[in-house]
Structure formats: C-alpha cells, structure tokens
Coordinates of N, CA and C in Angstrom, one line a residue:
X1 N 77.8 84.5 105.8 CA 78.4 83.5 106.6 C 79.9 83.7 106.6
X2 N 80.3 83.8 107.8 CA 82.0 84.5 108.2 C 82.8 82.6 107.7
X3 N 83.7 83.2 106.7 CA 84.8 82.0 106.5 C 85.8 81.8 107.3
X4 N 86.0 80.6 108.4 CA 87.1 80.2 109.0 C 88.4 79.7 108.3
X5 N 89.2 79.4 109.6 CA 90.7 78.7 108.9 C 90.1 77.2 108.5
X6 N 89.6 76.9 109.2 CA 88.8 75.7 108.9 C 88.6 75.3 107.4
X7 N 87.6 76.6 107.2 CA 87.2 76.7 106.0 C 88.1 76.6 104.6
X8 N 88.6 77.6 104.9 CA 90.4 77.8 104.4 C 91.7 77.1 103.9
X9 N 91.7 76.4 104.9 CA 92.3 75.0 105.2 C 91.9 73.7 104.1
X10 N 90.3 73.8 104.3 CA 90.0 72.9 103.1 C 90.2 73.0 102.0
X11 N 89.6 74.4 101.6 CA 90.1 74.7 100.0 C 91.5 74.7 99.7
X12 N 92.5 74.9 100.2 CA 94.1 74.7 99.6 C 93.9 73.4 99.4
X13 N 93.4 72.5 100.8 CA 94.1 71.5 100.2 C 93.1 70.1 99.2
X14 N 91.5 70.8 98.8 CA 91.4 70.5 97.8 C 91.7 71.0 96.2
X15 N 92.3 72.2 96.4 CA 93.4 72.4 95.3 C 94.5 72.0 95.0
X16 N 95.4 71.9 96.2 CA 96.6 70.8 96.1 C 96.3 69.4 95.8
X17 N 94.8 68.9 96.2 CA 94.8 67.7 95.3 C 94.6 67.7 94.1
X18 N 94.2 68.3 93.3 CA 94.0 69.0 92.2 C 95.6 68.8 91.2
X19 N 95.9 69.7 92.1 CA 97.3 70.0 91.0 C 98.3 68.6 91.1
X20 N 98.4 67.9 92.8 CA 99.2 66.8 92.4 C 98.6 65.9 91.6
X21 N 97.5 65.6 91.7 CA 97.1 64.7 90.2 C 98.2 64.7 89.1
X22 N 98.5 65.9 88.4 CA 99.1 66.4 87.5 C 99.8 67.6 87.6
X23 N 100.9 67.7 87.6 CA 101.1 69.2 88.2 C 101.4 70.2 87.4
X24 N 102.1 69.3 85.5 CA 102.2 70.1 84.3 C 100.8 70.4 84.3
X25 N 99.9 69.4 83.7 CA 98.5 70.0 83.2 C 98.3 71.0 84.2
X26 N 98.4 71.1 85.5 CA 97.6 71.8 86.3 C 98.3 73.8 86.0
X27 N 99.4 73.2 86.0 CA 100.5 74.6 85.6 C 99.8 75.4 84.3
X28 N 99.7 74.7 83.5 CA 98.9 74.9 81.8 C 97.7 75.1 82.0
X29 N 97.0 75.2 82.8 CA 95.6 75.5 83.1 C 95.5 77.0 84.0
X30 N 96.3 77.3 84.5 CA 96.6 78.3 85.7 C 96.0 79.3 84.2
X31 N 96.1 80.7 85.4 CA 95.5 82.0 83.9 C 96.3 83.3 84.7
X32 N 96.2 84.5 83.8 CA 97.2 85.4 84.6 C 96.6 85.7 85.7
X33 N 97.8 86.5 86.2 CA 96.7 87.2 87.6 C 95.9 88.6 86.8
X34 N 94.8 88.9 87.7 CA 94.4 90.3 87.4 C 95.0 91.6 87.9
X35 N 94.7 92.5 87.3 CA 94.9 93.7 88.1 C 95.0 93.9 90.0
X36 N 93.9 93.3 89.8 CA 93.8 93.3 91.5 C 94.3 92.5 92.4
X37 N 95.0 91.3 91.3 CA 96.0 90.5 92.3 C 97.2 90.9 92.6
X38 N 97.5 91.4 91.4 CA 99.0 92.3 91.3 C 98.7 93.5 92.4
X39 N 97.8 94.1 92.1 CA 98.1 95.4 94.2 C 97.5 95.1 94.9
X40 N 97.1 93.6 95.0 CA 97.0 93.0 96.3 C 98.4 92.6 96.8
X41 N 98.9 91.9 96.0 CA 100.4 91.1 96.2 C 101.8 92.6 96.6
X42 N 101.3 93.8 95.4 CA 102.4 94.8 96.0 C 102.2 95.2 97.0
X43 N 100.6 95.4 97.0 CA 100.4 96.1 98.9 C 100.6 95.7 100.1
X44 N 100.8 94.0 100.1 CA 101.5 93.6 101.0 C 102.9 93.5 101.3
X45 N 103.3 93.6 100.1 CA 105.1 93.3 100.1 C 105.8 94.7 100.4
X46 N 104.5 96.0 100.4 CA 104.9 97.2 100.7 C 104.7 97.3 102.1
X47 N 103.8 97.2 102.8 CA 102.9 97.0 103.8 C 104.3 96.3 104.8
X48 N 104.7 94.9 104.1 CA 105.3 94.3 105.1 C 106.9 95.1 105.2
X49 N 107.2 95.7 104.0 CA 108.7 96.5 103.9 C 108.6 97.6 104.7
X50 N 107.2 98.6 104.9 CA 107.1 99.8 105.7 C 107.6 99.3 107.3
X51 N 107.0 98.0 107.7 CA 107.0 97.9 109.2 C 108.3 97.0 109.2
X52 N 108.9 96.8 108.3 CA 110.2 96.1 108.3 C 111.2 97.5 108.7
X53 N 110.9 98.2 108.0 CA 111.8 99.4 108.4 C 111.7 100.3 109.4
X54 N 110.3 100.2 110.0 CA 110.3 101.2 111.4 C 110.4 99.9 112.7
X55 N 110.2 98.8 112.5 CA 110.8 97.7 113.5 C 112.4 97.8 113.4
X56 N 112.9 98.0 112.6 CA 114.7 98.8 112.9 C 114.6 100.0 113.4
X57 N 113.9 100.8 112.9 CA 113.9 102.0 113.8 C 113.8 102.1 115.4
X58 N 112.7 101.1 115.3 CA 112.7 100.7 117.1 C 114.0 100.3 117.9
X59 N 114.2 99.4 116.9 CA 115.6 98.8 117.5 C 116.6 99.6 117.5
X60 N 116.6 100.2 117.0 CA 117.7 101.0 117.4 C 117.8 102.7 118.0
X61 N 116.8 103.0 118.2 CA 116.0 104.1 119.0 C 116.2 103.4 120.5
X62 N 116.0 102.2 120.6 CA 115.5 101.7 122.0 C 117.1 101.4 123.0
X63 N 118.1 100.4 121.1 CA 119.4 100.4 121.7 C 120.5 101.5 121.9
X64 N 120.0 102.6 120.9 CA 120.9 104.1 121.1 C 120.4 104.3 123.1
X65 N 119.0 104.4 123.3 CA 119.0 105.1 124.7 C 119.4 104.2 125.4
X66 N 119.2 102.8 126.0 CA 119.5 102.1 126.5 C 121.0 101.9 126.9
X67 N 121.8 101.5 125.7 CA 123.5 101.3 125.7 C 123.8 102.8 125.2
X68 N 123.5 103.1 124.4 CA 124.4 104.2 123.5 C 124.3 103.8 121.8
X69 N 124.9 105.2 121.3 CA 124.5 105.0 120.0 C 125.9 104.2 119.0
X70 N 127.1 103.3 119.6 CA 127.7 102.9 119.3 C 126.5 101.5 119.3
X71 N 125.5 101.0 120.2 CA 124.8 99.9 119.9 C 123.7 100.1 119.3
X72 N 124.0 100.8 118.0 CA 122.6 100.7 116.6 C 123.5 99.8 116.0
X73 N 122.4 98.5 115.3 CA 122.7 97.5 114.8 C 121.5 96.8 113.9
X74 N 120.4 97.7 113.8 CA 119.2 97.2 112.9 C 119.8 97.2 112.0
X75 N 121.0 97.6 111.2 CA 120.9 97.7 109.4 C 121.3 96.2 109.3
X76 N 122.1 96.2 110.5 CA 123.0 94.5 109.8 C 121.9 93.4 110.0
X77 N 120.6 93.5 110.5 CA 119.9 92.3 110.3 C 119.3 91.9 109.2
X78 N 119.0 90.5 109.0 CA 118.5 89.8 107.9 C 117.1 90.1 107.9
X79 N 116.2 89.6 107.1 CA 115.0 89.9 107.4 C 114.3 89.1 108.2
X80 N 114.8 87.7 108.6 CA 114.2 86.9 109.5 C 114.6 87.1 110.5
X81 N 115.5 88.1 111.0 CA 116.0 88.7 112.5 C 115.1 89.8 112.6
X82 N 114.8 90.5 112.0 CA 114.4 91.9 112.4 C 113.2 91.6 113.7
X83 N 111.9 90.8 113.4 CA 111.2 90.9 114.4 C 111.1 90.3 115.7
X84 N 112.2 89.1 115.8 CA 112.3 88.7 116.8 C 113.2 89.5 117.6
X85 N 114.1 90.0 116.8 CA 114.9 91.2 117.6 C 114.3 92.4 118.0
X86 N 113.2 92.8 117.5 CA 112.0 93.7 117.8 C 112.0 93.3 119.2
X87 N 111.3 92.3 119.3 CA 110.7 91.9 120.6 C 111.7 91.5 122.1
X88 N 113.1 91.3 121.3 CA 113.5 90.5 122.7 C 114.1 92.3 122.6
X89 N 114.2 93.4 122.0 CA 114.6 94.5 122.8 C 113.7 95.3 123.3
X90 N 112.4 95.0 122.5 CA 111.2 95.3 124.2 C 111.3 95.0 125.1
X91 N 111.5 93.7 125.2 CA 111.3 92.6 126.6 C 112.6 93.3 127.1
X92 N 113.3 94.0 126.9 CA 114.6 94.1 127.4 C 114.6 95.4 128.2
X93 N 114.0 96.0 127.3 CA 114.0 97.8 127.5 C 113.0 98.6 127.7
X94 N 111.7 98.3 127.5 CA 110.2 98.8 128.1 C 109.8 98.0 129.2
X95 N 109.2 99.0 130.4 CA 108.9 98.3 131.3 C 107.0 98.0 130.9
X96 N 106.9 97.0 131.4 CA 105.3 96.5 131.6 C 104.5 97.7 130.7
X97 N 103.6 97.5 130.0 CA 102.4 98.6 129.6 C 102.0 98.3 128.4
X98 N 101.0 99.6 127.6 CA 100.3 99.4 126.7 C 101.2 98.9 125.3
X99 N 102.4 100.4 125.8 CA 103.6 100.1 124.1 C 104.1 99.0 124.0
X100 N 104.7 98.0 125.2 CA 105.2 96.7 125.6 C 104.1 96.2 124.9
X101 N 103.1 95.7 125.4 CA 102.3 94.8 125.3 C 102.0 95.0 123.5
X102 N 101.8 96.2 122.7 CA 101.0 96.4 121.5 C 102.6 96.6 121.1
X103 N 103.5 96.9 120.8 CA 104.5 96.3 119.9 C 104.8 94.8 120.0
X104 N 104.9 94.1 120.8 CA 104.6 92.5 120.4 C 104.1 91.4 119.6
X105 N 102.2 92.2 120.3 CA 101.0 91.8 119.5 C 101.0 92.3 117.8
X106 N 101.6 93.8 117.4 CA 101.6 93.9 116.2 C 103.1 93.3 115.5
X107 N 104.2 92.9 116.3 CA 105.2 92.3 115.6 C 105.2 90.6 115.3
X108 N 104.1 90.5 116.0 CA 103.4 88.6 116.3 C 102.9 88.3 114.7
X109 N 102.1 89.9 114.4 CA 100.8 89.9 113.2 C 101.6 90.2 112.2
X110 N 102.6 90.7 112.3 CA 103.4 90.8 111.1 C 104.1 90.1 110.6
X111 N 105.3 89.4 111.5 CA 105.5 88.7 110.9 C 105.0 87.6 110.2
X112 N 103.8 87.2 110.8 CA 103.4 85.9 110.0 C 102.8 85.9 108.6
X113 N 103.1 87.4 108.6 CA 103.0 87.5 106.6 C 104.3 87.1 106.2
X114 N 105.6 87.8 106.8 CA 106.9 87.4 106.4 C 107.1 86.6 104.8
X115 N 106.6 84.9 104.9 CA 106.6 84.6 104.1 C 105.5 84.4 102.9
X116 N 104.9 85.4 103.0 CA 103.9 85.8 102.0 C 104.5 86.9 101.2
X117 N 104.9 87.7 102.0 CA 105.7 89.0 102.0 C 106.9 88.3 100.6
X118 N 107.9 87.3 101.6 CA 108.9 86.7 100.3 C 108.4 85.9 98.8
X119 N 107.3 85.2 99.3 CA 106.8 84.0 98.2 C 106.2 85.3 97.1
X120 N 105.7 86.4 97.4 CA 105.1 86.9 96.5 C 106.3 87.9 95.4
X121 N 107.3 88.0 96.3 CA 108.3 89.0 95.8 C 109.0 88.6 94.7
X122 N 109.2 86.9 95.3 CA 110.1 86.1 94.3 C 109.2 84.8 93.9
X123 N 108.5 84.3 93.6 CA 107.9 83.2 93.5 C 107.0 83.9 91.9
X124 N 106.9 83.0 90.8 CA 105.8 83.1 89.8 C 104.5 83.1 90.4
X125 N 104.0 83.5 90.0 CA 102.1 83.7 90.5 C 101.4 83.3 89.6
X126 N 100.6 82.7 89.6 CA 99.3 82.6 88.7 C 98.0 82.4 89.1
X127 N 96.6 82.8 88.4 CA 95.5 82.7 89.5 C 95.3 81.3 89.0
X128 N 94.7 80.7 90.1 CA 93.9 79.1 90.1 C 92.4 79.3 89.5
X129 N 92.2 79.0 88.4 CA 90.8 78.9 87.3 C 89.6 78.9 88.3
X130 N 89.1 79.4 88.4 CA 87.3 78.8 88.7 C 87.9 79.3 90.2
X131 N 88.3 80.1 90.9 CA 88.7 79.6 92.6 C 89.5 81.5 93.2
X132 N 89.3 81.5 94.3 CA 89.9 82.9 94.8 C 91.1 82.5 95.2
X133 N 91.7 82.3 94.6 CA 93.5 81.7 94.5 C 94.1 81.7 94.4
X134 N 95.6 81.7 94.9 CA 96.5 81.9 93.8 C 97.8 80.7 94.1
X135 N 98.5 80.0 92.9 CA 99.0 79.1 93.2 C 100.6 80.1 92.6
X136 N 101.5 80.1 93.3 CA 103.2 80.3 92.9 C 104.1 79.4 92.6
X137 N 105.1 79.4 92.3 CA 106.1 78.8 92.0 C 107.6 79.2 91.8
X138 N 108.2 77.9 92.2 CA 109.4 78.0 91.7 C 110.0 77.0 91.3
X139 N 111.2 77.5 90.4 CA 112.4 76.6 90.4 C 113.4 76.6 90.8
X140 N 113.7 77.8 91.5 CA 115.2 78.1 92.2 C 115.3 77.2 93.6
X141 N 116.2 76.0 93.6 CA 116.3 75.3 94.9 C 116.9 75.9 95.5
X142 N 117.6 77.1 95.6 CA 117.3 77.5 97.0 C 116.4 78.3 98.1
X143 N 115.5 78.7 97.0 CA 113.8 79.4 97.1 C 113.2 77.7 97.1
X144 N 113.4 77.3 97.1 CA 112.6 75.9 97.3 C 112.7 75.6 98.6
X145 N 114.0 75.4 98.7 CA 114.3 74.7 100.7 C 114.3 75.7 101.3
X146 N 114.3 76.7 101.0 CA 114.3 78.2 102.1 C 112.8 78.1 102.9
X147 N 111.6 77.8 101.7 CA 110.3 77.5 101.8 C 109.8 76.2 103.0
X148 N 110.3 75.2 103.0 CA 110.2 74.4 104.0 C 111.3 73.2 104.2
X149 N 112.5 73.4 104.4 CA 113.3 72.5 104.3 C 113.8 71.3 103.3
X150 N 112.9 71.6 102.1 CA 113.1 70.3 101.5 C 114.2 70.5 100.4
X151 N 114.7 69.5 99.5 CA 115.5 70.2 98.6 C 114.4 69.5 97.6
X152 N 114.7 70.4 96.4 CA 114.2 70.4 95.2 C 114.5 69.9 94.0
X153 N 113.8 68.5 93.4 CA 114.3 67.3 93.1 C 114.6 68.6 91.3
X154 N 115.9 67.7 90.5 CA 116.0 68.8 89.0 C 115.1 69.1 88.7
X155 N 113.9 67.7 88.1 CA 113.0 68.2 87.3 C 111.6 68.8 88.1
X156 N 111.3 69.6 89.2 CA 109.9 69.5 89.6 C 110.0 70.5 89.8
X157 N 108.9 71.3 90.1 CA 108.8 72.8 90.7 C 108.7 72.7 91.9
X158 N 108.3 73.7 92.7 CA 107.7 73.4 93.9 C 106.8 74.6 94.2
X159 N 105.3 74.4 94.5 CA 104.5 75.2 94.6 C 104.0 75.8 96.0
X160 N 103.2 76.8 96.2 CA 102.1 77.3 97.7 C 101.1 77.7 96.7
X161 N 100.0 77.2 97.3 CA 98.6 77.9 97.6 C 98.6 79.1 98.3
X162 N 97.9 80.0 98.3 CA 97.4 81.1 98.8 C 96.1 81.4 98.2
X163 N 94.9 81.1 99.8 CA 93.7 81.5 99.5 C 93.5 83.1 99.4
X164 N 92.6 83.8 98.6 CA 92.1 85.4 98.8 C 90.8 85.6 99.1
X165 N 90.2 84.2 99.8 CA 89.0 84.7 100.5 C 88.8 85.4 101.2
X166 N 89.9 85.5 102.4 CA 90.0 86.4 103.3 C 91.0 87.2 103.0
X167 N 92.0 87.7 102.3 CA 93.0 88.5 102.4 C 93.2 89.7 102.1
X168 N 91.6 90.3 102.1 CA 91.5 91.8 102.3 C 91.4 92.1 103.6
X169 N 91.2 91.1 104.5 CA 90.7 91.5 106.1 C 92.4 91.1 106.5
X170 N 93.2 90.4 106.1 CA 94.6 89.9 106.5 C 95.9 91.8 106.1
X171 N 94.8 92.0 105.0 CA 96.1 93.5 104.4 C 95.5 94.4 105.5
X172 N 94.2 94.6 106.2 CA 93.8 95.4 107.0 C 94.5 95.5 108.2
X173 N 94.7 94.2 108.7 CA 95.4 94.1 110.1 C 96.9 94.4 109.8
X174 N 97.4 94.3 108.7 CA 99.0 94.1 108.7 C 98.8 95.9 108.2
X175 N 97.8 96.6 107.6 CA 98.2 98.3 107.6 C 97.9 98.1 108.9
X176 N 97.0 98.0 110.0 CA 96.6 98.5 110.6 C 98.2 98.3 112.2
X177 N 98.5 97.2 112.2 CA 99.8 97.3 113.0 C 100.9 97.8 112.7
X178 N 101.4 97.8 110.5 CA 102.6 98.7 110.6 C 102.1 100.2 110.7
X179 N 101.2 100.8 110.8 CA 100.8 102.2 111.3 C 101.2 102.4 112.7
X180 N 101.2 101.1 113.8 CA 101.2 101.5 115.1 C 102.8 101.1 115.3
X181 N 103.2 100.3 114.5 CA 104.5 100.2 114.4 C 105.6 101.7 114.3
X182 N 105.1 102.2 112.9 CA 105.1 104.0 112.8 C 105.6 104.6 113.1
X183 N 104.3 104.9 114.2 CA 103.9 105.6 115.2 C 104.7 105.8 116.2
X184 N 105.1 104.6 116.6 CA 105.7 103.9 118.0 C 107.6 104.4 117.4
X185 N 107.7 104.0 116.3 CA 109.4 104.4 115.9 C 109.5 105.9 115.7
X186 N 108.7 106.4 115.6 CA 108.4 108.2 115.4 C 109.3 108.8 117.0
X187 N 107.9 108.1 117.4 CA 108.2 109.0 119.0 C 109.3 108.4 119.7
X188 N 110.0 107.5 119.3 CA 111.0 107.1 120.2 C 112.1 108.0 119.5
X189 N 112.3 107.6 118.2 CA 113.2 108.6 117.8 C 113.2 110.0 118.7
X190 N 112.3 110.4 118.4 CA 112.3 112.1 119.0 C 112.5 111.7 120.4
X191 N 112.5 110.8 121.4 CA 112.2 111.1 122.4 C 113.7 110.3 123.2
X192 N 114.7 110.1 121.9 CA 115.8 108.9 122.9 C 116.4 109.6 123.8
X193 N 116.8 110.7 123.9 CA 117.2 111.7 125.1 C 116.3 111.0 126.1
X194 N 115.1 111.7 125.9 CA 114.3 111.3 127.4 C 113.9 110.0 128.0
X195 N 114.0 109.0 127.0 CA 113.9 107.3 127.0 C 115.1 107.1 127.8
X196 N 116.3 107.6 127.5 CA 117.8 107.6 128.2 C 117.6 108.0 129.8
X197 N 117.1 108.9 129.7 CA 117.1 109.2 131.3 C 116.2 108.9 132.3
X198 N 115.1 108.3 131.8 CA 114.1 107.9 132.2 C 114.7 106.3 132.6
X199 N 115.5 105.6 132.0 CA 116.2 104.4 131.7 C 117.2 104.3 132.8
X200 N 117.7 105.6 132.6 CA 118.8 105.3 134.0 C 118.6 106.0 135.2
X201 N 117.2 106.4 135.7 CA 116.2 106.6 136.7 C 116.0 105.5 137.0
X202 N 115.7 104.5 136.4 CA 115.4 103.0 136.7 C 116.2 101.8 137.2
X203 N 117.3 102.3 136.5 CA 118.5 101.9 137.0 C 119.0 101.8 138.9

C-alpha cells in the first residue's frame, strides 16, 4: 500500500503530540541516529549543494550571453536567492520549450528540500524510538526564527519532525533533477558564444 502526504501528515503530528506532552522526557528518550541516517542526511545536503552550484552556473552562463560577462553575479547570492533567480533568468532568457519548462519543474523540486537541506546541516538529529523519524533541534535563536518566524523563548528548544517513510523516493527525485540541472549548466557553459548569437537573432 503506497503511503500518502496524508498519511505523513498524520504521523508528525502524532509525534509532535507525543513530545509536547513533555518535551525534556521526550528529548531523553530520542536514541542516536544510525548509519543510514547519517548518508541519508549527507546525501541530501550533497545532493542539494551539487544543484546549488550548477543553478549558479546557469545563471550566469545565461547572464554572460544575454548582457555580457560583466553581468555574472551567481557568487553573490544567498542560498535563498539562488533558485528563484534560476527561474526568473529563464523566464527572461529561454524562449518557450522543453529546457524552459524542465529547468523550472526541477528548480520547483529542489528547492523544497532547501530547508531540509539547512535543518540537517545545522540542527541536532536524533531518531524518534519505535518510528521512521527523525526529530532535530535547536537552541540557536536565530536558527530558531530563521525556521518559521518565531523567536525562541531562553529556556526551550525548538524542534521539526521529519518523516523517512518516504525519503528514499524524495533523494531519487532531488538526484534525479540535480543531474538535469548538470546537464543543462554543462552545455550552456560550452555553448555561451552560440546562446549569445542566437539571442541577438532574436533581438
């Protein structure tokens, strides 16, 4: 039987009831992670750094032919710019087609690891007992309100759930679009000359 968000959805948040009950006891009950949580957690934070870096390549492959190479400006972006700026210099600079349309759809899929990508990098991890889970934490308030706006009272932590029921089929899709991500910053590199003239054919 295929597990929905549905499904998904419930178990966080009968684990979040769980832990607000108590959230010391619940903390003291947590157990390490295993081997396999640890290169599940690296392979994404790798996974999401590889297409972090060729989504600047795009961008600036796309803005060298387009303006010139006085407008490369991927280094100076944050990491919450990179993919929206992915997209609005598609929408800017590829006309209609398959690369348009599948650089979007895989910058859509990626980022919404983004903060899985951060929570795992910097957040404590522990697995949730008895359950395919894993509960994080922190204390650093400004890793706290970075997370969802709130500020973080002195004494409390502040936690995420993350289910791993599904999150072998979640690392598939995110290799499977930073590959076409790649792919896509490969050939433009090699090809800004011809993106350039083809560009101002259109012109």
């Amino acid at each position: 039987m295929s597990i929905t968000q549905e499904d998904l959805n419930a178990k966080v948040a009968e684990i979040k009831q769980k832990v607000d009950v108590d959230p010391e006891k619940f903390l003291i009950s947590t157990v390490n992670l295993t081997d396999a949580d640890c290169a599940l957690m690296g392979k994404l934070i790798q996974l999401y750094c590889f297409a972090d870096l060729n989504a600047r390549r795009i961008i600036d492959a796309l803005r060298d032919a387009s303006m010139g190479p006085e407008k490369r400006n991927a280094s100076l972006l944050q990491d919450a710019q990179v993919f929206p700026k992915l997209r609005e210099t598609i929408a800017e600079v590829l006309p209609d087609g398959n690369d348009k349309e599948g650089i979007i759809k895989a910058a859509d899929t990626i980022e919404m690891h983004r903060i899985h990508r951060h929570t795992f990098a910097h957040w404590a991890a522990r697995r949730v007992p008895g359950e395919e889970a894993l509960i994080l934490y922190t204390k650093n308030a400004r890793e706290a309100e970075r997370r969802d706006g709130k500020p973080l009272g002195t004494n409390y932590l502040k936690y995420a759930i993350v289910s791993l029921l599904t999150f072998d089929e979640e690392i598939k899709k995110l290799a499977g679009h930073g590959d076409y991500i790649a792919q896509r910053a490969a050939e433009y590199e090699r090809n800004i000359e011809l993106i350039r003239k083809t560009l101002a054919e259109r012109r």
